[in-house]
mmCIF file of C-alpha atoms in Angstrom:
data_model
loop_
_atom_site.group_PDB
_atom_site.id
_atom_site.type_symbol
_atom_site.label_atom_id
_atom_site.label_comp_id
_atom_site.label_asym_id
_atom_site.label_seq_id
_atom_site.Cartn_x
_atom_site.Cartn_y
_atom_site.Cartn_z
ATOM 1 C CA MET A 1 50.471 19.092 62.200
ATOM 2 C CA ILE A 2 49.845 21.782 59.558
ATOM 3 C CA GLY A 3 52.544 23.935 61.164
ATOM 4 C CA TRP A 4 55.006 21.035 60.969
ATOM 5 C CA ILE A 5 54.167 20.512 57.290
ATOM 6 C CA LEU A 6 54.769 24.205 56.579
ATOM 7 C CA LEU A 7 58.080 24.093 58.457
ATOM 8 C CA LYS A 8 59.224 21.095 56.409
ATOM 9 C CA SER A 9 58.325 22.903 53.185
ATOM 10 C CA ILE A 10 60.646 25.748 54.222
ATOM 11 C CA LEU A 11 63.515 23.564 55.440
ATOM 12 C CA LEU A 12 63.525 21.174 52.471
ATOM 13 C CA PRO A 13 64.172 21.889 48.787
ATOM 14 C CA PRO A 14 62.995 23.729 46.833
ATOM 15 C CA GLY A 15 61.476 25.748 49.688
ATOM 16 C CA ASN A 16 64.806 26.413 51.394
ATOM 17 C CA GLN A 17 66.340 27.616 48.120
ATOM 18 C CA LEU A 18 63.416 29.989 47.614
ATOM 19 C CA VAL A 19 63.794 31.406 51.114
ATOM 20 C CA THR A 20 67.558 31.783 50.653
ATOM 21 C CA ALA A 21 67.135 33.494 47.283
ATOM 22 C CA CYS A 22 64.563 35.930 48.712
ATOM 23 C CA ALA A 23 66.922 36.745 51.578
ATOM 24 C CA GLY A 24 69.711 37.326 49.069
ATOM 25 C CA LEU A 25 67.597 39.746 47.060
ATOM 26 C CA LEU A 26 66.640 41.694 50.183
ATOM 27 C CA LEU A 27 70.240 41.932 51.395
ATOM 28 C CA GLN A 28 71.899 42.583 48.072
ATOM 29 C CA ARG A 29 71.518 46.374 48.092
ATOM 30 C CA ARG A 30 73.019 46.891 51.556
ATOM 31 C CA TRP A 31 75.469 43.961 51.603
ATOM 32 C CA PRO A 32 76.095 43.025 47.964
ATOM 33 C CA TRP A 33 78.618 40.301 48.739
ATOM 34 C CA LEU A 34 76.275 38.590 51.229
ATOM 35 C CA GLY A 35 73.193 38.940 49.045
ATOM 36 C CA GLY A 36 75.053 37.706 45.975
ATOM 37 C CA GLY A 37 76.472 34.780 47.930
ATOM 38 C CA LEU A 38 73.033 33.709 49.106
ATOM 39 C CA LEU A 39 71.652 33.921 45.574
ATOM 40 C CA ALA A 40 74.546 31.906 44.198
ATOM 41 C CA PHE A 41 74.176 29.302 46.952
ATOM 42 C CA SER A 42 70.458 28.899 46.335
ATOM 43 C CA LEU A 43 70.910 28.412 42.592
ATOM 44 C CA LEU A 44 73.915 26.101 42.910
ATOM 45 C CA SER A 45 72.323 23.910 45.578
ATOM 46 C CA LEU A 46 69.093 23.704 43.591
ATOM 47 C CA TYR A 47 71.043 22.564 40.542
ATOM 48 C CA LEU A 48 73.150 19.991 42.381
ATOM 49 C CA LEU A 49 70.231 18.482 44.293
ATOM 50 C CA SER A 50 68.329 18.139 41.005
ATOM 51 C CA THR A 51 70.992 15.996 39.348
ATOM 52 C CA SER A 52 70.736 12.226 39.234
ATOM 53 C CA PHE A 53 74.339 11.842 40.386
ATOM 54 C CA VAL A 54 74.024 13.881 43.589
ATOM 55 C CA ALA A 55 70.546 12.564 44.435
ATOM 56 C CA THR A 56 71.620 8.934 44.035
ATOM 57 C CA GLU A 57 74.783 9.388 46.094
ATOM 58 C CA LEU A 58 72.761 11.022 48.869
ATOM 59 C CA ALA A 59 70.267 8.158 48.801
ATOM 60 C CA LEU A 60 73.005 5.537 48.929
ATOM 61 C CA GLY A 61 74.372 7.166 52.072
ATOM 62 C CA LEU A 62 71.123 6.284 53.846
ATOM 63 C CA GLU A 63 70.231 3.064 52.100
ATOM 64 C CA GLY A 64 73.688 1.583 52.640
ATOM 65 C CA ARG A 65 72.987 1.415 56.368
ATOM 66 C CA SER A 66 70.728 -1.629 55.925
ATOM 67 C CA THR A 67 70.902 -4.724 53.750
ATOM 68 C CA PRO A 68 68.102 -6.857 52.276
ATOM 69 C CA VAL A 69 66.683 -9.312 54.774
ATOM 70 C CA SER A 70 67.338 -13.039 54.451
ATOM 71 C CA MET A 71 64.932 -15.862 55.167
ATOM 72 C CA ALA A 72 67.353 -17.050 57.835
ATOM 73 C CA ALA A 73 67.049 -13.708 59.632
ATOM 74 C CA LEU A 74 63.250 -13.759 59.355
ATOM 75 C CA LYS A 75 63.169 -17.027 61.287
ATOM 76 C CA HIS A 76 64.073 -15.018 64.386
ATOM 77 C CA ALA A 77 61.183 -12.535 63.950
ATOM 78 C CA GLN A 78 57.801 -12.908 65.615
ATOM 79 C CA LEU A 79 55.857 -10.495 63.432
ATOM 80 C CA LEU A 80 56.067 -8.357 60.288
ATOM 81 C CA VAL A 81 55.342 -4.670 60.964
ATOM 82 C CA VAL A 82 54.521 -2.256 58.135
ATOM 83 C CA PRO A 83 54.296 1.507 58.855
ATOM 84 C CA GLY A 84 52.092 3.564 56.561
ATOM 85 C CA ALA A 85 53.384 5.816 53.788
ATOM 86 C CA GLY A 86 50.482 8.066 52.913
ATOM 87 C CA ARG A 87 47.373 7.675 50.807
ATOM 88 C CA ARG A 88 45.864 8.572 47.463
ATOM 89 C CA PRO A 89 42.740 10.768 47.363
ATOM 90 C CA PRO A 90 39.377 9.147 46.614
ATOM 91 C CA ALA A 91 39.627 7.406 43.244
ATOM 92 C CA VAL A 92 36.683 7.386 40.839
ATOM 93 C CA GLU A 93 37.748 4.039 39.402
ATOM 94 C CA TYR A 94 37.624 2.502 42.898
ATOM 95 C CA ASP A 95 34.119 3.719 43.832
ATOM 96 C CA ASN A 96 35.524 6.973 45.251
ATOM 97 C CA ARG A 97 37.514 5.161 47.917
ATOM 98 C CA GLU A 98 40.826 6.293 49.296
ATOM 99 C CA ARG A 99 43.768 4.022 48.510
ATOM 100 C CA PRO A 100 47.228 3.516 49.973
ATOM 101 C CA SER A 101 49.877 5.595 48.224
ATOM 102 C CA ALA A 102 52.282 4.089 45.706
ATOM 103 C CA LEU A 103 54.966 3.870 48.398
ATOM 104 C CA ALA A 104 52.594 2.200 50.844
ATOM 105 C CA THR A 105 51.556 -0.289 48.161
ATOM 106 C CA GLU A 106 55.204 -1.171 47.541
ATOM 107 C CA ARG A 107 55.607 -1.927 51.246
ATOM 108 C CA LEU A 108 52.452 -4.033 51.284
ATOM 109 C CA LEU A 109 53.502 -6.086 48.279
ATOM 110 C CA TYR A 110 56.888 -6.821 49.818
ATOM 111 C CA ALA A 111 55.332 -7.594 53.204
ATOM 112 C CA ALA A 112 52.916 -10.014 51.535
ATOM 113 C CA TYR A 113 55.832 -11.680 49.776
ATOM 114 C CA LEU A 114 57.746 -12.053 53.046
ATOM 115 C CA SER A 115 54.657 -13.222 54.929
ATOM 116 C CA ARG A 116 53.934 -16.004 52.464
ATOM 117 C CA ARG A 117 57.547 -17.165 52.488
ATOM 118 C CA SER A 118 58.015 -17.004 56.252
ATOM 119 C CA GLY A 119 54.522 -17.657 57.614
ATOM 120 C CA LEU A 120 54.731 -14.532 59.798
ATOM 121 C CA GLU A 121 51.616 -12.528 60.615
ATOM 122 C CA LEU A 122 51.262 -8.843 59.804
ATOM 123 C CA ALA A 123 50.778 -5.681 61.843
ATOM 124 C CA LEU A 124 49.934 -2.425 60.050
ATOM 125 C CA SER A 125 50.383 1.060 61.494
ATOM 126 C CA GLY A 126 49.087 4.400 60.238
ATOM 127 C CA GLY A 127 46.373 6.871 61.160
ATOM 128 C CA ARG A 128 44.763 10.026 59.790
ATOM 129 C CA VAL A 129 47.192 12.864 59.167
ATOM 130 C CA VAL A 130 44.797 15.470 57.750
ATOM 131 C CA VAL A 131 41.333 16.376 59.018
ATOM 132 C CA GLY A 132 38.663 14.927 56.740
ATOM 133 C CA GLU A 133 40.393 11.683 55.890
ATOM 134 C CA ARG A 134 37.768 8.947 56.088
ATOM 135 C CA GLU A 135 39.756 5.939 57.268
ATOM 136 C CA SER A 136 43.086 5.306 58.906
ATOM 137 C CA GLU A 137 46.020 4.323 56.726
ATOM 138 C CA ALA A 138 46.093 0.992 58.552
ATOM 139 C CA ALA A 139 42.496 0.283 57.504
ATOM 140 C CA LEU A 140 43.235 1.200 53.892
ATOM 141 C CA MET A 141 46.280 -1.045 53.821
ATOM 142 C CA ALA A 142 44.443 -3.932 55.475
ATOM 143 C CA ARG A 143 41.640 -3.750 52.936
ATOM 144 C CA GLN A 144 44.084 -3.770 50.056
ATOM 145 C CA LEU A 145 45.881 -6.818 51.438
ATOM 146 C CA GLN A 146 42.662 -8.693 52.132
ATOM 147 C CA GLN A 147 40.739 -7.858 48.963
ATOM 148 C CA GLU A 148 43.535 -7.843 46.402
ATOM 149 C CA LEU A 149 46.088 -10.257 47.840
ATOM 150 C CA ALA A 150 43.829 -12.472 49.993
ATOM 151 C CA LEU A 151 46.124 -11.934 52.958
ATOM 152 C CA PRO A 152 44.575 -11.491 56.421
ATOM 153 C CA VAL A 153 45.859 -8.864 58.842
ATOM 154 C CA ARG A 154 45.774 -9.602 62.558
ATOM 155 C CA TRP A 155 46.923 -6.287 64.000
ATOM 156 C CA GLN A 156 45.923 -2.748 62.959
ATOM 157 C CA GLU A 157 47.086 0.436 64.676
ATOM 158 C CA GLY A 158 45.156 3.408 63.308
ATOM 159 C CA ALA A 159 46.083 6.461 65.404
ATOM 160 C CA SER A 160 49.641 7.297 64.267
ATOM 161 C CA ARG A 161 50.641 10.363 62.274
ATOM 162 C CA THR A 162 54.440 10.049 62.382
ATOM 163 C CA THR A 163 57.046 7.312 62.331
ATOM 164 C CA ARG A 164 57.697 7.788 66.030
ATOM 165 C CA GLU A 165 53.997 7.387 66.754
ATOM 166 C CA ASN A 166 53.945 4.284 64.543
ATOM 167 C CA ALA A 167 56.557 2.778 66.836
ATOM 168 C CA HIS A 168 55.089 3.770 70.200
ATOM 169 C CA ASN A 169 51.483 3.010 69.289
ATOM 170 C CA THR A 170 52.406 -0.351 67.817
ATOM 171 C CA ARG A 171 54.280 -1.203 70.999
ATOM 172 C CA ALA A 172 51.173 -0.278 73.030
ATOM 173 C CA LEU A 173 48.940 -2.389 70.760
ATOM 174 C CA LEU A 174 50.959 -5.601 70.738
ATOM 175 C CA PRO A 175 51.329 -7.987 73.686
ATOM 176 C CA GLN A 176 54.634 -7.753 75.557
ATOM 177 C CA SER A 177 55.447 -11.294 74.456
ATOM 178 C CA ILE A 178 56.133 -9.882 70.961
ATOM 179 C CA GLN A 179 59.568 -8.294 71.195
ATOM 180 C CA ARG A 180 61.358 -9.150 67.966
ATOM 181 C CA ILE A 181 59.817 -7.728 64.783
ATOM 182 C CA ALA A 182 60.757 -7.574 61.126
ATOM 183 C CA LEU A 183 60.249 -3.966 60.079
ATOM 184 C CA VAL A 184 59.139 -3.589 56.446
ATOM 185 C CA THR A 185 59.802 -0.145 55.014
ATOM 186 C CA HIS A 186 61.819 1.579 52.317
ATOM 187 C CA ALA A 187 65.595 1.439 52.649
ATOM 188 C CA MET A 188 65.773 5.234 52.751
ATOM 189 C CA HIS A 189 63.271 5.342 55.620
ATOM 190 C CA MET A 190 64.777 2.405 57.497
ATOM 191 C CA PRO A 191 67.409 4.215 59.639
ATOM 192 C CA ARG A 192 64.861 6.627 61.122
ATOM 193 C CA ALA A 193 62.159 3.966 61.447
ATOM 194 C CA ARG A 194 64.497 1.432 63.006
ATOM 195 C CA TYR A 195 65.694 3.970 65.549
ATOM 196 C CA ALA A 196 62.103 4.878 66.478
ATOM 197 C CA PHE A 197 61.004 1.256 66.869
ATOM 198 C CA GLU A 198 64.070 0.344 68.904
ATOM 199 C CA GLN A 199 63.463 3.318 71.181
ATOM 200 C CA ALA A 200 59.896 2.067 71.630
ATOM 201 C CA GLY A 201 61.244 -1.213 72.990
ATOM 202 C CA PHE A 202 61.384 -3.575 70.006
ATOM 203 C CA GLU A 203 64.222 -5.709 68.753
ATOM 204 C CA VAL A 204 64.235 -4.840 65.058
ATOM 205 C CA ILE A 205 65.170 -7.017 62.105
ATOM 206 C CA ALA A 206 65.368 -4.679 59.119
ATOM 207 C CA ALA A 207 63.474 -5.751 55.988
ATOM 208 C CA PRO A 208 64.159 -2.834 53.614
ATOM 209 C CA LEU A 209 62.981 -2.391 50.047
ATOM 210 C CA GLY A 210 63.134 0.184 47.254
ATOM 211 C CA TYR A 211 66.870 0.808 46.886
ATOM 212 C CA HIS A 212 68.228 3.422 44.453
ATOM 213 C CA PRO A 213 71.307 1.822 42.863
ATOM 214 C CA ARG A 214 73.658 3.748 40.615
ATOM 215 C CA ASN A 215 72.472 3.648 37.016
ATOM 216 C CA GLN A 216 75.594 2.470 35.206
ATOM 217 C CA ALA A 217 73.821 2.696 31.848
ATOM 218 C CA LEU A 218 73.235 6.440 32.250
ATOM 219 C CA SER A 219 75.921 8.553 30.577
ATOM 220 C CA PRO A 220 77.910 10.978 32.759
ATOM 221 C CA VAL A 221 76.365 13.934 30.924
ATOM 222 C CA LEU A 222 72.829 12.787 31.726
ATOM 223 C CA GLN A 223 73.783 12.161 35.354
ATOM 224 C CA TRP A 224 74.576 15.862 35.725
ATOM 225 C CA LEU A 225 71.427 17.190 34.050
ATOM 226 C CA PRO A 226 68.853 18.631 36.476
ATOM 227 C CA THR A 227 65.549 16.763 36.665
ATOM 228 C CA ALA A 228 62.419 16.947 38.786
ATOM 229 C CA ARG A 229 62.941 13.300 39.742
ATOM 230 C CA GLY A 230 66.413 14.057 41.037
ATOM 231 C CA LEU A 231 65.162 16.969 43.142
ATOM 232 C CA LEU A 232 62.356 14.858 44.596
ATOM 233 C CA LEU A 233 64.793 12.099 45.548
ATOM 234 C CA SER A 234 67.153 14.601 47.180
ATOM 235 C CA ARG A 235 64.240 16.093 49.082
ATOM 236 C CA ASP A 236 63.208 12.672 50.386
ATOM 237 C CA VAL A 237 66.764 11.925 51.516
ATOM 238 C CA LEU A 238 67.125 15.238 53.334
ATOM 239 C CA HIS A 239 63.732 14.694 54.956
ATOM 240 C CA GLU A 240 64.960 11.380 56.379
ATOM 241 C CA TRP A 241 68.272 12.823 57.568
ATOM 242 C CA LEU A 242 66.559 15.736 59.320
ATOM 243 C CA GLY A 243 63.898 13.441 60.774
ATOM 244 C CA GLU A 244 66.432 11.097 62.317
ATOM 245 C CA ILE A 245 68.505 13.979 63.670
ATOM 246 C CA TRP A 246 65.365 15.487 65.208
ATOM 247 C CA TYR A 247 64.397 12.202 66.876
ATOM 248 C CA ARG A 248 67.862 11.747 68.335
ATOM 249 C CA LEU A 249 67.986 15.364 69.500
ATOM 250 C CA GLN A 250 64.625 15.003 71.231
ATOM 251 C CA ASP A 251 65.793 11.879 73.031
ATOM 252 C CA ARG A 252 69.054 13.506 74.067
ATOM 253 C CA LEU A 253 67.326 16.606 75.424
ATOM 254 C CA PHE A 254 64.201 15.093 76.928
ATOM 255 C CA GLY A 255 64.952 11.400 77.388
ATOM 256 C CA ASP A 256 62.643 8.810 75.823
ATOM 257 C CA TYR A 257 60.282 11.175 74.024
ATOM 258 C CA PRO A 258 56.649 10.030 74.331
ATOM 259 C CA ALA A 259 54.571 9.373 71.208
#
């Protein structure tokens, strides 16, 4: 898992720009045109990916593949499934307990909203990614729903570390009579998550949240200024694109890849 995290840090910005720039510096003396080209590419791509305009357009390319769920569509679902999205470290203000991340909390709030409107029960999926984590993500999310939103959770799957494992382990946990689920996750994450859950054997009704619409109030000049927020959004989008490509490549090469 640590090796995979290191690989992602190299493949995704700003790590890939740093690697490209270092390669350009090393090659510049012997092949000036190649070294200069790599340096220019690293700087230009870093700038573009940091702008609000490019980051938002990249996000819309993913998020446009799913639309907000309707109550009519939810009537066909048997269960709401929420994959984890990380955790916060132990918080002093919460008696040194770990908490679901901000992204995970957004998913939980939307799932609670949908559950109360539809009457559907909840299944949570997420394990321990790093050695030393006290509880599974599923347990953290369940406690937050129960203590803060007074919403019971029937199903918890606490062994997954990836989206693909979320899908396969949830399929193994649930009875075979549950086939049609409403998948609650961020719109950017939905294409990869939906693919994984469908490959695991579910019929998926997408229930996305957290879209990144174009900010019409932002002036064109500001849209082309580099920001840390823009770079982070671009990084998240590229992470999802690469993740989905990797899942599909695995399935093409090896068949239905086991969790």
